Coordinates of C-alpha atoms in Angstrom, one line a residue:
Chain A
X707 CA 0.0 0.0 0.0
X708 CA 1.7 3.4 -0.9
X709 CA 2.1 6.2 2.1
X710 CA 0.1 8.1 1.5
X711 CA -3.2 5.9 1.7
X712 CA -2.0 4.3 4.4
X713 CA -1.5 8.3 6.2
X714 CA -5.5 8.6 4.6
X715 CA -6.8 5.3 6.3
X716 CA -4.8 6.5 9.7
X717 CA -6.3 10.0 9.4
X718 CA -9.8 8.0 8.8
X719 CA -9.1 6.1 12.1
X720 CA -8.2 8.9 14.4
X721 CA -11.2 11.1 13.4
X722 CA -13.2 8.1 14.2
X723 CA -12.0 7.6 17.5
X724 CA -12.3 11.6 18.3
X725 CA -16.0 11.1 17.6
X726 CA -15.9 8.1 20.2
X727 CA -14.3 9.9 22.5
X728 CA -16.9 13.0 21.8
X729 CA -19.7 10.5 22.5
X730 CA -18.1 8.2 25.7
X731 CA -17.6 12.1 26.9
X732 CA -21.2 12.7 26.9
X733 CA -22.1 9.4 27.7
X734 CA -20.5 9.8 31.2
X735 CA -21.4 13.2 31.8
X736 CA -25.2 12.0 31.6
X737 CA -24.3 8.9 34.2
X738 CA -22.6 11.1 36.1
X739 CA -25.6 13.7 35.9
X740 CA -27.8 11.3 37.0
X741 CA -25.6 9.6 39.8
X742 CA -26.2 13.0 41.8
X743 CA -29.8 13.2 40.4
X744 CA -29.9 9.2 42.5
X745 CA -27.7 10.3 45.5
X746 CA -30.1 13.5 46.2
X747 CA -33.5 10.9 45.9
X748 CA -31.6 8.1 47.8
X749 CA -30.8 10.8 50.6
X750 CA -34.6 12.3 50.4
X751 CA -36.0 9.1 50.8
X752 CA -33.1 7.9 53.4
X753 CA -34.7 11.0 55.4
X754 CA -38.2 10.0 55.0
X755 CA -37.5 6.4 55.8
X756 CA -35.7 7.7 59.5
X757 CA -38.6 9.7 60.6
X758 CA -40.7 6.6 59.9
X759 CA -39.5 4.4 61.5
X760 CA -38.4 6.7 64.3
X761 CA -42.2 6.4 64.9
X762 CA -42.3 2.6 65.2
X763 CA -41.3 1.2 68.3
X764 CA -38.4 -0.9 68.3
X765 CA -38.5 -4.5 67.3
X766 CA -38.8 -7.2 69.7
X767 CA -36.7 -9.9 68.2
X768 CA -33.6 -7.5 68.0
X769 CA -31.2 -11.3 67.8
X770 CA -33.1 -13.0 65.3
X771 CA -33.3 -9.7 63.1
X772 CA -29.7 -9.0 63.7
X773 CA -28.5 -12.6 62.6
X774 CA -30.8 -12.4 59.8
X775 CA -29.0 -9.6 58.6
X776 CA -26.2 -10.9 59.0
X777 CA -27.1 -14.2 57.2
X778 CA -28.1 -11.6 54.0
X779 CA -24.5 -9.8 54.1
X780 CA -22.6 -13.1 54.5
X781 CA -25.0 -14.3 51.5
X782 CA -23.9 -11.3 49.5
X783 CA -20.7 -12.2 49.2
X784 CA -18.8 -10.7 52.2
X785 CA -17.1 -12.1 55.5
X786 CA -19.1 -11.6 58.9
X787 CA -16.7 -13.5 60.8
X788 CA -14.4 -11.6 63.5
X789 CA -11.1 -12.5 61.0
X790 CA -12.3 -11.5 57.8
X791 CA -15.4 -9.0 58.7
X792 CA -16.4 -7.1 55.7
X793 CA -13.4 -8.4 53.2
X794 CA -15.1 -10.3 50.1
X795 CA -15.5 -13.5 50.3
X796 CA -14.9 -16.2 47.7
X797 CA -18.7 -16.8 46.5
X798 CA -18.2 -20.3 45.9
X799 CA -16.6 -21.4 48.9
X800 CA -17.7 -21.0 52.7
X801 CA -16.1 -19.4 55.5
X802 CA -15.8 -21.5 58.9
X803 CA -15.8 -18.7 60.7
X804 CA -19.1 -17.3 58.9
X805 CA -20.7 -20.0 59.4
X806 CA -20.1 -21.1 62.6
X807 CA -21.9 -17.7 63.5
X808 CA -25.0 -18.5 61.4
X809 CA -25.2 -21.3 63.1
X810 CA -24.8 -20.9 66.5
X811 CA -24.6 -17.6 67.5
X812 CA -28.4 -17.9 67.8
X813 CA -28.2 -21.0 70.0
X814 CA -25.5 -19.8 72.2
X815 CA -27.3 -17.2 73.4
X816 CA -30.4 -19.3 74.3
X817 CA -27.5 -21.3 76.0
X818 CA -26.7 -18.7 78.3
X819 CA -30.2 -17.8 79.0
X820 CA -31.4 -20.9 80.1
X821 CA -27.8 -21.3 82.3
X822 CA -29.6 -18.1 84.4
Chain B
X654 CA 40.5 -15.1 58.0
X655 CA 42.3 -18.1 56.8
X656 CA 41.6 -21.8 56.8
X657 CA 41.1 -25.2 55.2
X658 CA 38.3 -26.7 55.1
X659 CA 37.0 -30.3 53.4
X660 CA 34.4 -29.6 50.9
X661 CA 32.0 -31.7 51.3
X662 CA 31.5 -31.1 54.8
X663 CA 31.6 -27.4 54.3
X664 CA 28.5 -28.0 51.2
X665 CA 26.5 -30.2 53.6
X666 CA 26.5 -27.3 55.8
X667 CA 26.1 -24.6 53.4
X668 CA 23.5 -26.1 51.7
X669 CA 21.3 -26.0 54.9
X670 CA 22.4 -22.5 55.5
X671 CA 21.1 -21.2 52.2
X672 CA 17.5 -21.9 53.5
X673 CA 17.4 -19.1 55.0
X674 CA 18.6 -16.8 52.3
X675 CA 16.3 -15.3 50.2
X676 CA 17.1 -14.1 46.0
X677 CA 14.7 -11.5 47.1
X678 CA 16.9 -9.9 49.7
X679 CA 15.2 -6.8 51.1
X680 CA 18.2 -5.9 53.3
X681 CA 21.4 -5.8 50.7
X682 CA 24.0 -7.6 53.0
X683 CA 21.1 -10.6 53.7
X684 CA 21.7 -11.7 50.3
X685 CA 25.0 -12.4 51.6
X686 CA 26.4 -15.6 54.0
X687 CA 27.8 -14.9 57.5
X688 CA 31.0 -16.5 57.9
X689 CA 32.6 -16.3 61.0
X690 CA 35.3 -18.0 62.5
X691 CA 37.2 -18.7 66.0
X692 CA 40.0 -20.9 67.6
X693 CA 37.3 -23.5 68.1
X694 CA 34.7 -23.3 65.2
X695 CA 33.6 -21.8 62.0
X696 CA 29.3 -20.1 61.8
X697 CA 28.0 -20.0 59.2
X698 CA 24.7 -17.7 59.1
X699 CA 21.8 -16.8 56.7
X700 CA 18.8 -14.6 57.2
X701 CA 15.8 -13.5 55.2
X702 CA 14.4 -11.5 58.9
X703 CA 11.7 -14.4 59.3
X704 CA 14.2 -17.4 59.4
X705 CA 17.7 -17.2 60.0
X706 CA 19.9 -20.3 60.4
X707 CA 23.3 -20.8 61.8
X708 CA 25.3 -23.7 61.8
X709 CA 28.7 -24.4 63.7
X710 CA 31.2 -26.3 62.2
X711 CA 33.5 -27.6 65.4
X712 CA 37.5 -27.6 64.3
X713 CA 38.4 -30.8 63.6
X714 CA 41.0 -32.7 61.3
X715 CA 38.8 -31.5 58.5
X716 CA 39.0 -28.0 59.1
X717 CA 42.0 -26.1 59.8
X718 CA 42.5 -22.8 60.9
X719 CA 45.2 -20.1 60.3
X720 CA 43.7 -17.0 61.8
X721 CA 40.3 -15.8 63.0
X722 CA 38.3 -13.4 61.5
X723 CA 34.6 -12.8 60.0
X724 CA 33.4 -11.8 56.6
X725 CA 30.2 -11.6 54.7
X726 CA 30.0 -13.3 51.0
X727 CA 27.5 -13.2 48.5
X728 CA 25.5 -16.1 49.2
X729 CA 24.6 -17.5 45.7
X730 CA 27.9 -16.7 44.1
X731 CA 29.7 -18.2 47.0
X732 CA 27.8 -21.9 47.1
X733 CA 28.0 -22.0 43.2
X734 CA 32.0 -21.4 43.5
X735 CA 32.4 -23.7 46.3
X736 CA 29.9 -26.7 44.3
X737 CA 31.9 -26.5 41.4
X738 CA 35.4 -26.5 43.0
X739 CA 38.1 -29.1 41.8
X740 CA 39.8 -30.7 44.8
X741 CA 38.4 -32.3 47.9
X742 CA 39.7 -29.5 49.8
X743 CA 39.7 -25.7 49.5
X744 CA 41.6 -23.1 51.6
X745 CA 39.8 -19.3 52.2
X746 CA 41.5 -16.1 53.1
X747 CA 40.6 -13.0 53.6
X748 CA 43.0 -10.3 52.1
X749 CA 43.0 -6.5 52.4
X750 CA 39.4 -4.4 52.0
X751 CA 37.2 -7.8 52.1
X752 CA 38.7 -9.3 49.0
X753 CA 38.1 -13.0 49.2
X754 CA 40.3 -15.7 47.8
X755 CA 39.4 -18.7 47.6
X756 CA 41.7 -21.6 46.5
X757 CA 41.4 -25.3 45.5
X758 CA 43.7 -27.1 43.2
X759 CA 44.7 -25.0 40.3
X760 CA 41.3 -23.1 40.7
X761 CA 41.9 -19.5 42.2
X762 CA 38.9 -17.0 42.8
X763 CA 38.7 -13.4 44.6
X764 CA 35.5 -12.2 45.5
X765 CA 34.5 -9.0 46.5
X766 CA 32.9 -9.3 50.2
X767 CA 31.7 -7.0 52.9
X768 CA 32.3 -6.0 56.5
X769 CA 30.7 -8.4 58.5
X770 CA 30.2 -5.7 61.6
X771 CA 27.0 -4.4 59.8
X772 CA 25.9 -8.1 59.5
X773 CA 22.2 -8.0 61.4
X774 CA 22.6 -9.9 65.2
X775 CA 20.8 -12.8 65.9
X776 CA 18.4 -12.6 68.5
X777 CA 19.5 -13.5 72.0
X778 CA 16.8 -15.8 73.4
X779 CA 17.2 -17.7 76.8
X780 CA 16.5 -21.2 77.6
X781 CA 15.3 -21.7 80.7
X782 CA 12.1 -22.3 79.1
X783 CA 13.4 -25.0 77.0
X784 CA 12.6 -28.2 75.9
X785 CA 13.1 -31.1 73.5
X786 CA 11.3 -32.8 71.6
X787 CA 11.8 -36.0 69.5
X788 CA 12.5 -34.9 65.2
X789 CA 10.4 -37.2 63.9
X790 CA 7.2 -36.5 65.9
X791 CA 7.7 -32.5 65.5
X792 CA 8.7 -33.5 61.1
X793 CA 5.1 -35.7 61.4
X794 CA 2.8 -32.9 63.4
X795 CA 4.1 -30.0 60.7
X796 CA 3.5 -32.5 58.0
X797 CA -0.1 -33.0 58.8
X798 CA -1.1 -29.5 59.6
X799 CA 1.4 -27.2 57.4
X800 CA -0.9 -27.8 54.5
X801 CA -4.1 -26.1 55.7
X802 CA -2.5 -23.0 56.7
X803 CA -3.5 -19.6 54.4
X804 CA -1.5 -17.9 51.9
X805 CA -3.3 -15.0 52.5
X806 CA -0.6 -12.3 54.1
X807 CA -3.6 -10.1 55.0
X808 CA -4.6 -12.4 58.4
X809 CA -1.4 -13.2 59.1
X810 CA -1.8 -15.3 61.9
X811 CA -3.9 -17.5 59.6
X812 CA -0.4 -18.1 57.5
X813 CA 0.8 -19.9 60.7
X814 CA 0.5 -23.3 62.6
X815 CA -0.5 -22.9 66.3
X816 CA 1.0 -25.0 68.6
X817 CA 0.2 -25.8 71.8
X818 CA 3.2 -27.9 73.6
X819 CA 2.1 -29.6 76.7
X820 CA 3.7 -31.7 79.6
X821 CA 1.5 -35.0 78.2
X822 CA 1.2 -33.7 74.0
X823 CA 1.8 -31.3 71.3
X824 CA -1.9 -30.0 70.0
X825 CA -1.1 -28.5 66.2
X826 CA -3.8 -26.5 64.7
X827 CA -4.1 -25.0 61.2
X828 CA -6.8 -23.3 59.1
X829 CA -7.2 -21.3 56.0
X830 CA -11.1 -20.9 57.1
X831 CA -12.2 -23.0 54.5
X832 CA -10.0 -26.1 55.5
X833 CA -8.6 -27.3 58.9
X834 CA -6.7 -29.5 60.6
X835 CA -5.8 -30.5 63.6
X836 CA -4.0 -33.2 65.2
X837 CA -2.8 -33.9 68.8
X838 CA 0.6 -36.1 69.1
X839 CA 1.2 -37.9 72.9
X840 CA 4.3 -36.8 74.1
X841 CA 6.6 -38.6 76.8
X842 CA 8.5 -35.9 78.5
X843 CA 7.0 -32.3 77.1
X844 CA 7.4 -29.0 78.2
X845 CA 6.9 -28.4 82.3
X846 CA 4.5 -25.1 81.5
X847 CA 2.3 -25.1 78.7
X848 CA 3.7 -23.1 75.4
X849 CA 1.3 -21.7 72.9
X850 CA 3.1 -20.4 69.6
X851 CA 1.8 -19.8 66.6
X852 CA 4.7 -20.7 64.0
X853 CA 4.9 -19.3 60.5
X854 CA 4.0 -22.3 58.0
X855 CA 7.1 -21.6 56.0
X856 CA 9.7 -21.4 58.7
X857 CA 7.8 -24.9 59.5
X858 CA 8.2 -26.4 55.8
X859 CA 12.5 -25.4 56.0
X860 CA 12.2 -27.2 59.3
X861 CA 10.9 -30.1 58.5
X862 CA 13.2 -30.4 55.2
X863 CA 16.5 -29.5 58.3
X864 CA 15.0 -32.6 60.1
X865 CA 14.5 -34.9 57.4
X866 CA 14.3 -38.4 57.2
X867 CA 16.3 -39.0 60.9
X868 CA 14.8 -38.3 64.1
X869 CA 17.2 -35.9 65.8
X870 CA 16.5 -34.2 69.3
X871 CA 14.9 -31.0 68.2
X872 CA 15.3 -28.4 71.3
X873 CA 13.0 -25.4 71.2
X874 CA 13.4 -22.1 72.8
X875 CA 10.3 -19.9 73.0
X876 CA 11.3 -16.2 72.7
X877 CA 8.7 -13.1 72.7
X878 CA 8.4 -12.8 69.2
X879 CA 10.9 -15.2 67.5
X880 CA 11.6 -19.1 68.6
X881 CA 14.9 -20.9 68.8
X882 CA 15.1 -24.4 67.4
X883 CA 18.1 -26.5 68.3
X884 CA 18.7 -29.4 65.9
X885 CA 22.2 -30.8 66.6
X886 CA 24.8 -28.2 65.4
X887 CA 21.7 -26.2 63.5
X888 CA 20.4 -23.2 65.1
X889 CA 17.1 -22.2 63.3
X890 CA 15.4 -18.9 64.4
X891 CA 11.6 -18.1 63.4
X892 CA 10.0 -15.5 63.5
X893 CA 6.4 -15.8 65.3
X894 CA 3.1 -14.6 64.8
X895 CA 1.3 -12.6 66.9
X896 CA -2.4 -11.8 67.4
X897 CA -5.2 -13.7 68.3
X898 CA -5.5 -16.8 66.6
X899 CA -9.3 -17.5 66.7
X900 CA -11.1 -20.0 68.8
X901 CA -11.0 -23.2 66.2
X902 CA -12.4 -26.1 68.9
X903 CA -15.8 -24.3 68.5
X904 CA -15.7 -25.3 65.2
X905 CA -15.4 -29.2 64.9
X906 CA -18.8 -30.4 64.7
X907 CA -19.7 -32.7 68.1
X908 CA -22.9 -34.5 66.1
X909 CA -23.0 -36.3 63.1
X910 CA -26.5 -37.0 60.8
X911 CA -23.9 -39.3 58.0
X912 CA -21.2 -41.4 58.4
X913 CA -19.0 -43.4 55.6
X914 CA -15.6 -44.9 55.8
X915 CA -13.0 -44.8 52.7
X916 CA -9.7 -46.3 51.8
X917 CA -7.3 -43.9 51.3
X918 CA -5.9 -45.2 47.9
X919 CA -9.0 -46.1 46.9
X920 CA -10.6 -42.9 47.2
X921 CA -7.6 -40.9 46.2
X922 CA -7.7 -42.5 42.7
X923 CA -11.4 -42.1 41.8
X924 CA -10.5 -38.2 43.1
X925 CA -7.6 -37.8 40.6
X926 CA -9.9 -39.1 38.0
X927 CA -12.6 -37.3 38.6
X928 CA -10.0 -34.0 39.1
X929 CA -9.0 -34.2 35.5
X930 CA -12.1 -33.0 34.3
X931 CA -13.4 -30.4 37.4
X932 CA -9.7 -28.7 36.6
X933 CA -10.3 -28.0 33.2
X934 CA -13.2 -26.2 34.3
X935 CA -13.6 -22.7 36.2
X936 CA -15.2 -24.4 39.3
X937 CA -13.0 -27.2 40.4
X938 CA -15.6 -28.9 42.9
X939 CA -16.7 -33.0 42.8
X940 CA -19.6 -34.1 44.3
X941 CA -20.0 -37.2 46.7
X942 CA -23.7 -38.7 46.8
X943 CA -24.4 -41.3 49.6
X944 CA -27.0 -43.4 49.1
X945 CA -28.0 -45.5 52.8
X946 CA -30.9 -47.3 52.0
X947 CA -29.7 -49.2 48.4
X948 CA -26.0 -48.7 50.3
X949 CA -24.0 -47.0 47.6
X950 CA -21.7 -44.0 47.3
X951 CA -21.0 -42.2 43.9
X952 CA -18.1 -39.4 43.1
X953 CA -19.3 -37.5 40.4
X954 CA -17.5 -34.1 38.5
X955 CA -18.3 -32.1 35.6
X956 CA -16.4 -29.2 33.6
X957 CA -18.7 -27.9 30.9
X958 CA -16.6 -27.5 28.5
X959 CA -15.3 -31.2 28.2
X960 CA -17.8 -33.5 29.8
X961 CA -18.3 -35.7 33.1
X962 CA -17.4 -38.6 35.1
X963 CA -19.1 -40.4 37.5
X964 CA -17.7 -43.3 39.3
X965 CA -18.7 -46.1 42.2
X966 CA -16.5 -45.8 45.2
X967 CA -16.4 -48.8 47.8
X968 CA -16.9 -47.9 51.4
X969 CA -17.8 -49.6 54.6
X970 CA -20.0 -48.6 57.3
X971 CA -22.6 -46.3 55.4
X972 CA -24.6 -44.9 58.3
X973 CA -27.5 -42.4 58.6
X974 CA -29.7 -40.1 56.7
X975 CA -28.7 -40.2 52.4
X976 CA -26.8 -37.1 51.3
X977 CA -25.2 -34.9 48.6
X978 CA -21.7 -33.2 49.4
X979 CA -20.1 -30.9 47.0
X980 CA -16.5 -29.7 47.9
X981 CA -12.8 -29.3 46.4
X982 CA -11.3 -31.8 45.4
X983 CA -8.0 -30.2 46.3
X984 CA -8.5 -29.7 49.7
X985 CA -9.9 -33.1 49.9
X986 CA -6.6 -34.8 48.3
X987 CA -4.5 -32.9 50.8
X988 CA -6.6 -34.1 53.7
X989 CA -6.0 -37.2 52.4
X990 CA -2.0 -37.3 51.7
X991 CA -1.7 -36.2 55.6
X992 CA -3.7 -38.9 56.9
X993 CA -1.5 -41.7 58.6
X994 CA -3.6 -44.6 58.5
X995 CA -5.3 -47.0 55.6
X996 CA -8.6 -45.5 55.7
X997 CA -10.9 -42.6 57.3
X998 CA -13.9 -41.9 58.2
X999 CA -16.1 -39.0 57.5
X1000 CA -18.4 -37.6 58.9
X1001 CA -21.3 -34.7 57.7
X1002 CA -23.9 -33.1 59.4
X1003 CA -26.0 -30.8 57.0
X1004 CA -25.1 -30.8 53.2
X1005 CA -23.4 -27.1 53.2
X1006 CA -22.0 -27.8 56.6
X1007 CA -18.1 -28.5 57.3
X1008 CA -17.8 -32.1 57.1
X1009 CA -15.0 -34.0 59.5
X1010 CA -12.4 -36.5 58.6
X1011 CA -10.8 -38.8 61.3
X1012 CA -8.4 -41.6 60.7
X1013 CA -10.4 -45.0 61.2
X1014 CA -8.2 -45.4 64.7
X1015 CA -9.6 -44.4 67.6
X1016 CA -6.4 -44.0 69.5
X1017 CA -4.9 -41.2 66.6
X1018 CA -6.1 -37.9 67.4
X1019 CA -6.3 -36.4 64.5
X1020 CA -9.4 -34.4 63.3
X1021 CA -9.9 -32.5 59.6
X1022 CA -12.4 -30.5 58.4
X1023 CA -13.6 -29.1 54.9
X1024 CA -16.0 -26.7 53.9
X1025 CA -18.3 -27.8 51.5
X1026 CA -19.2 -25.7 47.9
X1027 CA -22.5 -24.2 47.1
X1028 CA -23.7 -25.9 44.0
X1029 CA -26.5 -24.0 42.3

């Protein structure tokens, strides 16, 4: 191919991938647009949420609600257990630790109660 | 610094010494070897900050000495010269500014050394609480529990084996949190307090290579935060972990809903079979079924790219409620390779609950546990 096509087809190329770049530009200035647009709602309704539930009186069975939640973390993908708490966890392989919690942090406690 | 020195003796020692000494020096001068000699012996030390080693070579008819004197050489260099020496002996002197020469036969070499004054000191660590311990016991505890211990530097103590040395036993624990294993060795005469140390699993692999195939006294010297182990003319310093190693009795399951027992070799095999296909594949895991009522147990793997294989394994004693086990069949072969005895028993409680493997003797306390994979 002589030179000078080749220097045509490159030209070609790099006007192409200005355009690209144009559009990726605008592309990520309308995520980012609406990433605050999401932040302010998530806040507003974070707000609204609080002074509902501010109303409510607290929930009786604070353990089992607490281990549940735990239980959805842990099922999420991260660590619960006091070695590895919050680190990501391998999804396809359990954590000892983890589990051992799930599974008898509920009954310990009904351990200690009965000991009373 | 000048003396004679047989060469095979000095490679024996040398060889043991460059253990400790890491390519990846992080320290310049602990890519070098410590040499350092007096009227009545010649050290020899090496260092990478987390093991050092050093070895005393007594005077005898195979070493001679001229004149005293200490020098550090680089350590690679220095073995590959002295390997690939001609005689049976060499002689080594230290001329002026560090300059080594080193002489054997017609074969001459100087090599450029350096002061041995800003060679690192070993740490000083007292023995009066001491105590010994047969080789071949302490090479047999690391070698069951070394395996199981993490690679992952973030939890450090997790990279370690703890030990607990009592008067009556040695109690080794290891776990990666998805693997365990512990084992509990009967000792005659064991420490008079009881020593808990959590010991790097690398320092432990070098030991158990020092202690090889012979059962040598092994004497070990808890320090604050390194240990002193004592094998015959072989000093070996570790480093130790520190920090809470967490509470890993709470973990071994007490009940039991299933319970099956393998031959090793038997069940090793059908794993490696089936492990040629769940390799090839992004999730490496085998599944055991257990069948109680028609009495049959199946190992079955699958890697969707290439195919499947499923395969009968002979057991004995299939007891309790049917089940379906998925795990690695890594961790599994490990477990496996530790075990001392023919066959093992194993022993699950719920199908995504660690499952426990003890050796099919009641006497051997040695417990192992595996975390089973999610199969969806």
């Amino acid at each position: 191919m002589d030179p000078y096509l080749k220097l045509q087809r490159l030209k070609e190329t790099t006007e192409n991938m200005t355009k690209t770049i144009a559009s990726l530009e605008n592309d990520i200035l309308d995520t980012l647009k609406e990433n605050t647009e999401l932040k302010v709602e998530n806040q507003l309704l974070h707000e609204k949420l609080d002074k509902l539930t501010a109303n409510q009186p607290a929930p009786e069975t604070k353990t089992q609600s607490g281990l549940e939640s735990l239980k959805k973390i842990y099922d999420s993908g991260y660590h619960i257990c006091n070695m590895y708490y919050g680190s990501h966890r391998d999804p396809s392989a359990d954590c000892m630790f983890c589990l051992d919690i799930l599974d008898n942090f509920g009954e310990k406690k009904g351990i200690k109660k009965d000991g009373r | 610094m000048k003396f004679t020195i047989n060469r095979n003796l000095f490679i024996e020692n040398l060889n043991n010494v460059m253990r400790a000494i890491s390519s990846r020096a992080t320290i310049p001068i602990l890519s070098g070897i410590k040499l350092d000699l007096t009227e009545t012996e010649l050290t020899l030390t090496g260092s990478d900050t987390d093991i050092s080693i050093e070895i005393k070579i007594p005077v005898n008819e195979d070493l001679n000495v001229e004149s005293t004197g200490s020098i550090v050489l680089p350590a690679r260099f220095f073995s590959e010269i002295v390997k690939k020496l001609p005689g049976k002996d060499f002689s080594f002197e230290v001329k002026e500014s560090f300059q080594t020469q080193i002489v054997s036969e017609n074969s001459e070499f100087t090599i450029n050394g350096l002061d041995a004054n800003n060679y690192p000191r070993l740490p000083e660590i007292p023995d009066n609480a001491a105590f010994t311990i047969s080789g071949k016991t302490f090479r047999e505890i690391i070698n069951e529990t070394q395996f199981a211990t993490s690679n992952d530097q973030t939890r450090a103590v997790l990279t370690g084996v703890r030990f607990f040395f009592n008067p009556t036993n040695i109690k080794a624990v290891a776990t990666d949190s998805h693997r365990l294993s512990q084992r509990t060795i009967t000792l005659e005469n064991g420490p008079q307090a009881e020593t808990d140390l959590i010991i790097p699993g690398k320092s432990l692999q070098e030991l158990a290579r020092i202690i090889g195939e012979t059962d040598p006294e092994v004497k070990i010297c808890p320090g604050d935060n390194q240990a002193l182990f004592v094998i015959g003319n072989l000093s070996f310093y570790s480093r130790l972990l520190d920090g809470n190693y967490p509470d890993t009795d709470r973990l071994i399951p007490t009940e039991k809903t299933t319970s099956v027992e393998f031959d090793i070799s038997e069940l090793s095999s059908a794993l490696e079979r089936a492990s040629l296909l769940t390799h090839a594949g992004r999730n490496n895991v085998v599944t055991l079924t257990l069948d109680t009522t028609n009495q049959t147990a199946k190992l079955s793997g699958k890697s969707a790219e290439i195919g499947n294989v499923e395969e009968d394994v002979s057991f004995r004693n299939l007891e309790g409620n049917d089940l379906q086990i998925s795990f690695n069949p890594d961790y599994m072969r490990d477990a496996l390779r530790a075990s001392i005895t023919d066959s093992v028993v194993m022993s699950f409680t719920k199908p995504l609950r660690p499952f426990v493997i003890n050796p099919d003797k009641d006497d051997i306390e040695f417990v192992q546990l595996i975390t089973p994979v999610r199969t969806y």
